[in-house]
Amino acid sequence: MELVWRPLTTADIPAVTALYNAAEAVDDTGELLSEEDFAQSFGKADLPLGSVGAFAGSSLAAYGLVEPRDDPSLVHRVRLDGMVHPDFRRQGIGSSLMPRMVAQARSLHLAAHPALPLVASTMVESRSTGHLALVSSLGFTADRHFHEMEVPLGESLAQVPMPAGYEIVPFSAANPDEVRLVVNAAFAQHWGSTARTPEEFAASFTDSKRFVPSTSYLALDSASGAVIGFVLSRYYPAVEEMTGVRELWIGDLGTLEEHRGRGVASALLSWTLARGREQGYHRAGLSVDTANSTGALGVYERTGFKVARTWIDYGLPVDLG
């Protein structure tokens, strides 16, 4: 079988979405995406230099997207997202796709951050044996594990009161840039995290169609009125359209280090879940680094979240010589 490899364009979004969802029907990773979701990813990508499609005639056999970071520090960890259509698997296409994406990551990295080391990374769902075998054969190693957790938003939700000295307000009550700086500070010590620029924060939240400000809340220090904690939520229509389940996705949750250990995060999350139930959501979901040193996993478990699946972040240091 002869394949034609070329960069993707926005005209390929329907084909990429169809391929992705055909693969999801087989792989059952729980990640459901629409054309609108891919349009957002394509909008952030350098398609001529950071994308690739493998075409068998008029059929898209595989695709890849390369996602550099705007403002990396210490190490530039570039994400590789790719998929081979189930009808074209076990023909060596993945073994050709991944090196192409690594090469693109290297070129984009050298153009933007040549002084930093580069790691090409890709997320693999822990039950995807073929994907696990592929990345291992190419020299990628498992760097981190992330639990994807869920909780049904029923009457049995845990109710955690906010401790004295703090209050909860809607996201709209604060300046978004103040929230961005608090988010950056709260995640400063998290593995793989980099400070979000105003543009990145806007793309992820304030300007994103997936951001749900009506179910996003802030914790304030009552004495100063300063933002010290946050829950920033998202909603993905494709999940409800394909499963019938309306899911509130907890995109970011955190508190500043000096306010941890007092129950602020648990109370803020509990409040958000209750409001989500009132707004018609059936369940909430989130992702957590299993090695997170702030005790986040315990916060989620106490609020009723259970592990639904586990993702592994595989990394490959790239030679820049």
PDB file of N, CA and C in Angstrom, residues 99-182:
ATOM      1  N   PRO A  99       8.088   9.053  14.170  1.00  0.00           N
ATOM      2  CA  PRO A  99       9.360   9.731  13.845  1.00  0.00           C
ATOM      3  C   PRO A  99       9.168  11.018  13.041  1.00  0.00           C
ATOM      4  N   ARG A 100       8.170  11.048  12.182  1.00  0.00           N
ATOM      5  CA  ARG A 100       7.889  12.284  11.435  1.00  0.00           C
ATOM      6  C   ARG A 100       7.498  13.409  12.392  1.00  0.00           C
ATOM      7  N   MET A 101       6.651  13.080  13.388  1.00  0.00           N
ATOM      8  CA  MET A 101       6.246  14.093  14.351  1.00  0.00           C
ATOM      9  C   MET A 101       7.421  14.518  15.232  1.00  0.00           C
ATOM     10  N   VAL A 102       8.281  13.578  15.605  1.00  0.00           N
ATOM     11  CA  VAL A 102       9.462  13.935  16.399  1.00  0.00           C
ATOM     12  C   VAL A 102      10.350  14.896  15.612  1.00  0.00           C
ATOM     13  N   ALA A 103      10.529  14.627  14.349  1.00  0.00           N
ATOM     14  CA  ALA A 103      11.347  15.514  13.506  1.00  0.00           C
ATOM     15  C   ALA A 103      10.717  16.902  13.408  1.00  0.00           C
ATOM     16  N   GLN A 104       9.401  16.962  13.291  1.00  0.00           N
ATOM     17  CA  GLN A 104       8.726  18.260  13.251  1.00  0.00           C
ATOM     18  C   GLN A 104       8.881  18.988  14.583  1.00  0.00           C
ATOM     19  N   ALA A 105       8.764  18.245  15.690  1.00  0.00           N
ATOM     20  CA  ALA A 105       8.945  18.856  17.009  1.00  0.00           C
ATOM     21  C   ALA A 105      10.346  19.441  17.135  1.00  0.00           C
ATOM     22  N   ARG A 106      11.337  18.733  16.630  1.00  0.00           N
ATOM     23  CA  ARG A 106      12.725  19.205  16.688  1.00  0.00           C
ATOM     24  C   ARG A 106      12.893  20.496  15.901  1.00  0.00           C
ATOM     25  N   SER A 107      12.328  20.541  14.693  1.00  0.00           N
ATOM     26  CA  SER A 107      12.457  21.740  13.862  1.00  0.00           C
ATOM     27  C   SER A 107      11.777  22.939  14.501  1.00  0.00           C
ATOM     28  N   LEU A 108      10.566  22.754  15.005  1.00  0.00           N
ATOM     29  CA  LEU A 108       9.848  23.848  15.649  1.00  0.00           C
ATOM     30  C   LEU A 108      10.567  24.312  16.902  1.00  0.00           C
ATOM     31  N   HIS A 109      11.131  23.353  17.641  1.00  0.00           N
ATOM     32  CA  HIS A 109      11.857  23.685  18.864  1.00  0.00           C
ATOM     33  C   HIS A 109      13.109  24.509  18.558  1.00  0.00           C
ATOM     34  N   LEU A 110      13.873  24.081  17.577  1.00  0.00           N
ATOM     35  CA  LEU A 110      15.117  24.786  17.252  1.00  0.00           C
ATOM     36  C   LEU A 110      14.843  26.202  16.761  1.00  0.00           C
ATOM     37  N   ALA A 111      13.714  26.407  16.137  1.00  0.00           N
ATOM     38  CA  ALA A 111      13.374  27.738  15.652  1.00  0.00           C
ATOM     39  C   ALA A 111      12.949  28.670  16.776  1.00  0.00           C
ATOM     40  N   ALA A 112      12.426  28.107  17.874  1.00  0.00           N
ATOM     41  CA  ALA A 112      11.861  28.949  18.929  1.00  0.00           C
ATOM     42  C   ALA A 112      12.635  28.919  20.239  1.00  0.00           C
ATOM     43  N   HIS A 113      13.184  27.754  20.618  1.00  0.00           N
ATOM     44  CA  HIS A 113      13.816  27.604  21.939  1.00  0.00           C
ATOM     45  C   HIS A 113      15.095  26.763  21.841  1.00  0.00           C
ATOM     46  N   PRO A 114      16.047  27.173  20.999  1.00  0.00           N
ATOM     47  CA  PRO A 114      17.228  26.330  20.751  1.00  0.00           C
ATOM     48  C   PRO A 114      18.106  26.116  21.969  1.00  0.00           C
ATOM     49  N   ALA A 115      18.016  26.981  22.975  1.00  0.00           N
ATOM     50  CA  ALA A 115      18.886  26.849  24.158  1.00  0.00           C
ATOM     51  C   ALA A 115      18.366  25.819  25.151  1.00  0.00           C
ATOM     52  N   LEU A 116      17.131  25.377  25.004  1.00  0.00           N
ATOM     53  CA  LEU A 116      16.535  24.445  25.961  1.00  0.00           C
ATOM     54  C   LEU A 116      16.628  23.011  25.451  1.00  0.00           C
ATOM     55  N   PRO A 117      16.714  22.034  26.355  1.00  0.00           N
ATOM     56  CA  PRO A 117      16.586  20.636  25.932  1.00  0.00           C
ATOM     57  C   PRO A 117      15.159  20.358  25.482  1.00  0.00           C
ATOM     58  N   LEU A 118      15.012  19.375  24.611  1.00  0.00           N
ATOM     59  CA  LEU A 118      13.712  19.030  24.048  1.00  0.00           C
ATOM     60  C   LEU A 118      13.331  17.601  24.419  1.00  0.00           C
ATOM     61  N   VAL A 119      12.086  17.445  24.855  1.00  0.00           N
ATOM     62  CA  VAL A 119      11.498  16.123  25.062  1.00  0.00           C
ATOM     63  C   VAL A 119      10.211  16.057  24.249  1.00  0.00           C
ATOM     64  N   ALA A 120      10.131  15.082  23.356  1.00  0.00           N
ATOM     65  CA  ALA A 120       8.883  14.827  22.645  1.00  0.00           C
ATOM     66  C   ALA A 120       8.038  13.922  23.531  1.00  0.00           C
ATOM     67  N   SER A 121       6.774  14.289  23.744  1.00  0.00           N
ATOM     68  CA  SER A 121       5.942  13.506  24.651  1.00  0.00           C
ATOM     69  C   SER A 121       4.624  13.143  23.996  1.00  0.00           C
ATOM     70  N   THR A 122       4.050  12.052  24.442  1.00  0.00           N
ATOM     71  CA  THR A 122       2.754  11.624  23.936  1.00  0.00           C
ATOM     72  C   THR A 122       2.010  10.900  25.043  1.00  0.00           C
ATOM     73  N   MET A 123       0.700  11.120  25.111  1.00  0.00           N
ATOM     74  CA  MET A 123      -0.134  10.495  26.122  1.00  0.00           C
ATOM     75  C   MET A 123      -0.713   9.194  25.582  1.00  0.00           C
ATOM     76  N   VAL A 124      -0.641   8.132  26.405  1.00  0.00           N
ATOM     77  CA  VAL A 124      -1.130   6.815  25.992  1.00  0.00           C
ATOM     78  C   VAL A 124      -2.060   6.281  27.073  1.00  0.00           C
ATOM     79  N   GLU A 125      -3.249   5.860  26.683  1.00  0.00           N
ATOM     80  CA  GLU A 125      -4.180   5.262  27.641  1.00  0.00           C
ATOM     81  C   GLU A 125      -3.643   3.883  28.024  1.00  0.00           C
ATOM     82  N   SER A 126      -3.686   3.566  29.306  1.00  0.00           N
ATOM     83  CA  SER A 126      -2.950   2.412  29.828  1.00  0.00           C
ATOM     84  C   SER A 126      -3.416   1.071  29.273  1.00  0.00           C
ATOM     85  N   ARG A 127      -4.629   0.996  28.706  1.00  0.00           N
ATOM     86  CA  ARG A 127      -5.107  -0.270  28.152  1.00  0.00           C
ATOM     87  C   ARG A 127      -4.832  -0.399  26.655  1.00  0.00           C
ATOM     88  N   SER A 128      -4.250   0.647  26.053  1.00  0.00           N
ATOM     89  CA  SER A 128      -4.001   0.648  24.606  1.00  0.00           C
ATOM     90  C   SER A 128      -2.690  -0.086  24.313  1.00  0.00           C
ATOM     91  N   THR A 129      -2.762  -1.408  24.277  1.00  0.00           N
ATOM     92  CA  THR A 129      -1.545  -2.228  24.202  1.00  0.00           C
ATOM     93  C   THR A 129      -0.736  -1.953  22.939  1.00  0.00           C
ATOM     94  N   GLY A 130      -1.427  -1.748  21.817  1.00  0.00           N
ATOM     95  CA  GLY A 130      -0.695  -1.482  20.583  1.00  0.00           C
ATOM     96  C   GLY A 130       0.061  -0.174  20.641  1.00  0.00           C
ATOM     97  N   HIS A 131      -0.566   0.862  21.197  1.00  0.00           N
ATOM     98  CA  HIS A 131       0.071   2.170  21.325  1.00  0.00           C
ATOM     99  C   HIS A 131       1.246   2.089  22.295  1.00  0.00           C
ATOM    100  N   LEU A 132       1.054   1.369  23.403  1.00  0.00           N
ATOM    101  CA  LEU A 132       2.135   1.189  24.374  1.00  0.00           C
ATOM    102  C   LEU A 132       3.342   0.503  23.732  1.00  0.00           C
ATOM    103  N   ALA A 133       3.076  -0.533  22.953  1.00  0.00           N
ATOM    104  CA  ALA A 133       4.172  -1.254  22.296  1.00  0.00           C
ATOM    105  C   ALA A 133       4.892  -0.362  21.290  1.00  0.00           C
ATOM    106  N   LEU A 134       4.133   0.466  20.570  1.00  0.00           N
ATOM    107  CA  LEU A 134       4.735   1.338  19.558  1.00  0.00           C
ATOM    108  C   LEU A 134       5.689   2.340  20.198  1.00  0.00           C
ATOM    109  N   VAL A 135       5.226   3.080  21.198  1.00  0.00           N
ATOM    110  CA  VAL A 135       6.087   4.113  21.773  1.00  0.00           C
ATOM    111  C   VAL A 135       7.298   3.497  22.467  1.00  0.00           C
ATOM    112  N   SER A 136       7.122   2.342  23.083  1.00  0.00           N
ATOM    113  CA  SER A 136       8.260   1.676  23.724  1.00  0.00           C
ATOM    114  C   SER A 136       9.295   1.249  22.696  1.00  0.00           C
ATOM    115  N   SER A 137       8.832   0.770  21.550  1.00  0.00           N
ATOM    116  CA  SER A 137       9.762   0.320  20.511  1.00  0.00           C
ATOM    117  C   SER A 137      10.557   1.475  19.929  1.00  0.00           C
ATOM    118  N   LEU A 138      10.014   2.694  20.030  1.00  0.00           N
ATOM    119  CA  LEU A 138      10.693   3.871  19.485  1.00  0.00           C
ATOM    120  C   LEU A 138      11.555   4.585  20.524  1.00  0.00           C
ATOM    121  N   GLY A 139      11.661   4.032  21.720  1.00  0.00           N
ATOM    122  CA  GLY A 139      12.546   4.599  22.731  1.00  0.00           C
ATOM    123  C   GLY A 139      11.895   5.526  23.725  1.00  0.00           C
ATOM    124  N   PHE A 140      10.573   5.720  23.648  1.00  0.00           N
ATOM    125  CA  PHE A 140       9.875   6.532  24.640  1.00  0.00           C
ATOM    126  C   PHE A 140       9.808   5.775  25.967  1.00  0.00           C
ATOM    127  N   THR A 141       9.868   6.508  27.053  1.00  0.00           N
ATOM    128  CA  THR A 141       9.748   5.892  28.375  1.00  0.00           C
ATOM    129  C   THR A 141       8.630   6.569  29.163  1.00  0.00           C
ATOM    130  N   ALA A 142       8.019   5.808  30.056  1.00  0.00           N
ATOM    131  CA  ALA A 142       6.914   6.321  30.866  1.00  0.00           C
ATOM    132  C   ALA A 142       7.451   7.296  31.909  1.00  0.00           C
ATOM    133  N   ASP A 143       7.063   8.564  31.794  1.00  0.00           N
ATOM    134  CA  ASP A 143       7.544   9.590  32.707  1.00  0.00           C
ATOM    135  C   ASP A 143       6.558   9.891  33.827  1.00  0.00           C
ATOM    136  N   ARG A 144       5.272   9.736  33.568  1.00  0.00           N
ATOM    137  CA  ARG A 144       4.277  10.129  34.563  1.00  0.00           C
ATOM    138  C   ARG A 144       2.955   9.424  34.286  1.00  0.00           C
ATOM    139  N   HIS A 145       2.211   9.162  35.354  1.00  0.00           N
ATOM    140  CA  HIS A 145       0.888   8.551  35.231  1.00  0.00           C
ATOM    141  C   HIS A 145      -0.171   9.538  35.720  1.00  0.00           C
ATOM    142  N   PHE A 146      -1.291   9.569  35.011  1.00  0.00           N
ATOM    143  CA  PHE A 146      -2.387  10.462  35.361  1.00  0.00           C
ATOM    144  C   PHE A 146      -3.685   9.661  35.448  1.00  0.00           C
ATOM    145  N   HIS A 147      -4.370   9.780  36.587  1.00  0.00           N
ATOM    146  CA  HIS A 147      -5.686   9.166  36.717  1.00  0.00           C
ATOM    147  C   HIS A 147      -6.745  10.106  36.156  1.00  0.00           C
ATOM    148  N   GLU A 148      -7.622   9.566  35.342  1.00  0.00           N
ATOM    149  CA  GLU A 148      -8.826  10.289  34.953  1.00  0.00           C
ATOM    150  C   GLU A 148      -9.926   9.809  35.897  1.00  0.00           C
ATOM    151  N   MET A 149     -10.537  10.751  36.623  1.00  0.00           N
ATOM    152  CA  MET A 149     -11.461  10.405  37.686  1.00  0.00           C
ATOM    153  C   MET A 149     -12.853  10.977  37.400  1.00  0.00           C
ATOM    154  N   GLU A 150     -13.874  10.299  37.924  1.00  0.00           N
ATOM    155  CA  GLU A 150     -15.252  10.732  37.702  1.00  0.00           C
ATOM    156  C   GLU A 150     -16.046  10.620  38.997  1.00  0.00           C
ATOM    157  N   VAL A 151     -17.091  11.438  39.105  1.00  0.00           N
ATOM    158  CA  VAL A 151     -18.035  11.334  40.210  1.00  0.00           C
ATOM    159  C   VAL A 151     -19.427  11.645  39.682  1.00  0.00           C
ATOM    160  N   PRO A 152     -20.419  10.798  39.982  1.00  0.00           N
ATOM    161  CA  PRO A 152     -21.793  11.122  39.579  1.00  0.00           C
ATOM    162  C   PRO A 152     -22.323  12.269  40.433  1.00  0.00           C
ATOM    163  N   LEU A 153     -23.053  13.173  39.818  1.00  0.00           N
ATOM    164  CA  LEU A 153     -23.562  14.332  40.542  1.00  0.00           C
ATOM    165  C   LEU A 153     -24.986  14.042  41.045  1.00  0.00           C
ATOM    166  N   GLY A 154     -25.057  13.090  41.975  1.00  0.00           N
ATOM    167  CA  GLY A 154     -26.331  12.720  42.570  1.00  0.00           C
ATOM    168  C   GLY A 154     -26.522  13.336  43.932  1.00  0.00           C
ATOM    169  N   GLU A 155     -27.526  12.862  44.644  1.00  0.00           N
ATOM    170  CA  GLU A 155     -27.859  13.427  45.948  1.00  0.00           C
ATOM    171  C   GLU A 155     -26.825  13.098  47.015  1.00  0.00           C
ATOM    172  N   SER A 156     -25.973  12.093  46.752  1.00  0.00           N
ATOM    173  CA  SER A 156     -25.007  11.674  47.773  1.00  0.00           C
ATOM    174  C   SER A 156     -23.704  12.455  47.734  1.00  0.00           C
ATOM    175  N   LEU A 157     -23.660  13.564  47.028  1.00  0.00           N
ATOM    176  CA  LEU A 157     -22.444  14.370  46.959  1.00  0.00           C
ATOM    177  C   LEU A 157     -21.994  14.802  48.346  1.00  0.00           C
ATOM    178  N   ALA A 158     -20.681  14.711  48.571  1.00  0.00           N
ATOM    179  CA  ALA A 158     -20.127  15.180  49.847  1.00  0.00           C
ATOM    180  C   ALA A 158     -20.263  16.694  49.936  1.00  0.00           C
ATOM    181  N   GLN A 159     -20.651  17.180  51.111  1.00  0.00           N
ATOM    182  CA  GLN A 159     -20.772  18.620  51.339  1.00  0.00           C
ATOM    183  C   GLN A 159     -19.658  19.058  52.287  1.00  0.00           C
ATOM    184  N   VAL A 160     -18.744  19.849  51.769  1.00  0.00           N
ATOM    185  CA  VAL A 160     -17.584  20.286  52.555  1.00  0.00           C
ATOM    186  C   VAL A 160     -17.677  21.793  52.764  1.00  0.00           C
ATOM    187  N   PRO A 161     -17.793  22.268  54.000  1.00  0.00           N
ATOM    188  CA  PRO A 161     -17.914  23.719  54.228  1.00  0.00           C
ATOM    189  C   PRO A 161     -16.587  24.438  54.022  1.00  0.00           C
ATOM    190  N   MET A 162     -16.663  25.689  53.597  1.00  0.00           N
ATOM    191  CA  MET A 162     -15.462  26.507  53.449  1.00  0.00           C
ATOM    192  C   MET A 162     -14.971  26.903  54.834  1.00  0.00           C
ATOM    193  N   PRO A 163     -13.688  26.739  55.116  1.00  0.00           N
ATOM    194  CA  PRO A 163     -13.165  27.106  56.437  1.00  0.00           C
ATOM    195  C   PRO A 163     -13.272  28.607  56.697  1.00  0.00           C
ATOM    196  N   ALA A 164     -13.273  28.970  57.962  1.00  0.00           N
ATOM    197  CA  ALA A 164     -13.369  30.384  58.354  1.00  0.00           C
ATOM    198  C   ALA A 164     -12.208  31.177  57.760  1.00  0.00           C
ATOM    199  N   GLY A 165     -12.511  32.396  57.346  1.00  0.00           N
ATOM    200  CA  GLY A 165     -11.484  33.270  56.784  1.00  0.00           C
ATOM    201  C   GLY A 165     -11.447  33.266  55.273  1.00  0.00           C
ATOM    202  N   TYR A 166     -12.333  32.467  54.649  1.00  0.00           N
ATOM    203  CA  TYR A 166     -12.357  32.384  53.186  1.00  0.00           C
ATOM    204  C   TYR A 166     -13.802  32.473  52.701  1.00  0.00           C
ATOM    205  N   GLU A 167     -13.946  32.856  51.437  1.00  0.00           N
ATOM    206  CA  GLU A 167     -15.266  32.889  50.830  1.00  0.00           C
ATOM    207  C   GLU A 167     -15.175  32.474  49.375  1.00  0.00           C
ATOM    208  N   ILE A 168     -16.301  32.022  48.831  1.00  0.00           N
ATOM    209  CA  ILE A 168     -16.376  31.575  47.440  1.00  0.00           C
ATOM    210  C   ILE A 168     -17.141  32.606  46.635  1.00  0.00           C
ATOM    211  N   VAL A 169     -16.582  32.970  45.470  1.00  0.00           N
ATOM    212  CA  VAL A 169     -17.247  33.922  44.578  1.00  0.00           C
ATOM    213  C   VAL A 169     -17.193  33.374  43.164  1.00  0.00           C
ATOM    214  N   PRO A 170     -18.091  33.828  42.273  1.00  0.00           N
ATOM    215  CA  PRO A 170     -18.033  33.403  40.871  1.00  0.00           C
ATOM    216  C   PRO A 170     -16.746  33.873  40.198  1.00  0.00           C
ATOM    217  N   PHE A 171     -16.350  33.156  39.163  1.00  0.00           N
ATOM    218  CA  PHE A 171     -15.162  33.526  38.394  1.00  0.00           C
ATOM    219  C   PHE A 171     -15.249  34.973  37.916  1.00  0.00           C
ATOM    220  N   SER A 172     -16.428  35.401  37.544  1.00  0.00           N
ATOM    221  CA  SER A 172     -16.606  36.739  36.980  1.00  0.00           C
ATOM    222  C   SER A 172     -16.324  37.852  37.985  1.00  0.00           C
ATOM    223  N   ALA A 173     -16.180  37.504  39.280  1.00  0.00           N
ATOM    224  CA  ALA A 173     -15.966  38.525  40.313  1.00  0.00           C
ATOM    225  C   ALA A 173     -14.525  39.024  40.352  1.00  0.00           C
ATOM    226  N   ALA A 174     -13.633  38.406  39.587  1.00  0.00           N
ATOM    227  CA  ALA A 174     -12.217  38.797  39.641  1.00  0.00           C
ATOM    228  C   ALA A 174     -11.705  39.141  38.247  1.00  0.00           C
ATOM    229  N   ASN A 175     -10.592  39.843  38.218  1.00  0.00           N
ATOM    230  CA  ASN A 175      -9.902  40.142  36.966  1.00  0.00           C
ATOM    231  C   ASN A 175      -9.274  38.850  36.440  1.00  0.00           C
ATOM    232  N   PRO A 176      -9.563  38.452  35.181  1.00  0.00           N
ATOM    233  CA  PRO A 176      -8.995  37.203  34.661  1.00  0.00           C
ATOM    234  C   PRO A 176      -7.480  37.139  34.746  1.00  0.00           C
ATOM    235  N   ASP A 177      -6.803  38.283  34.617  1.00  0.00           N
ATOM    236  CA  ASP A 177      -5.346  38.233  34.673  1.00  0.00           C
ATOM    237  C   ASP A 177      -4.859  37.960  36.088  1.00  0.00           C
ATOM    238  N   GLU A 178      -5.602  38.437  37.092  1.00  0.00           N
ATOM    239  CA  GLU A 178      -5.259  38.088  38.481  1.00  0.00           C
ATOM    240  C   GLU A 178      -5.403  36.580  38.667  1.00  0.00           C
ATOM    241  N   VAL A 179      -6.468  36.008  38.123  1.00  0.00           N
ATOM    242  CA  VAL A 179      -6.668  34.561  38.235  1.00  0.00           C
ATOM    243  C   VAL A 179      -5.526  33.824  37.544  1.00  0.00           C
ATOM    244  N   ARG A 180      -5.138  34.282  36.350  1.00  0.00           N
ATOM    245  CA  ARG A 180      -4.034  33.637  35.622  1.00  0.00           C
ATOM    246  C   ARG A 180      -2.767  33.595  36.458  1.00  0.00           C
ATOM    247  N   LEU A 181      -2.436  34.692  37.104  1.00  0.00           N
ATOM    248  CA  LEU A 181      -1.216  34.738  37.911  1.00  0.00           C
ATOM    249  C   LEU A 181      -1.311  33.810  39.113  1.00  0.00           C
ATOM    250  N   VAL A 182      -2.498  33.695  39.702  1.00  0.00           N
ATOM    251  CA  VAL A 182      -2.682  32.773  40.825  1.00  0.00           C
ATOM    252  C   VAL A 182      -2.565  31.325  40.336  1.00  0.00           C
TER     253      VAL A 182
END
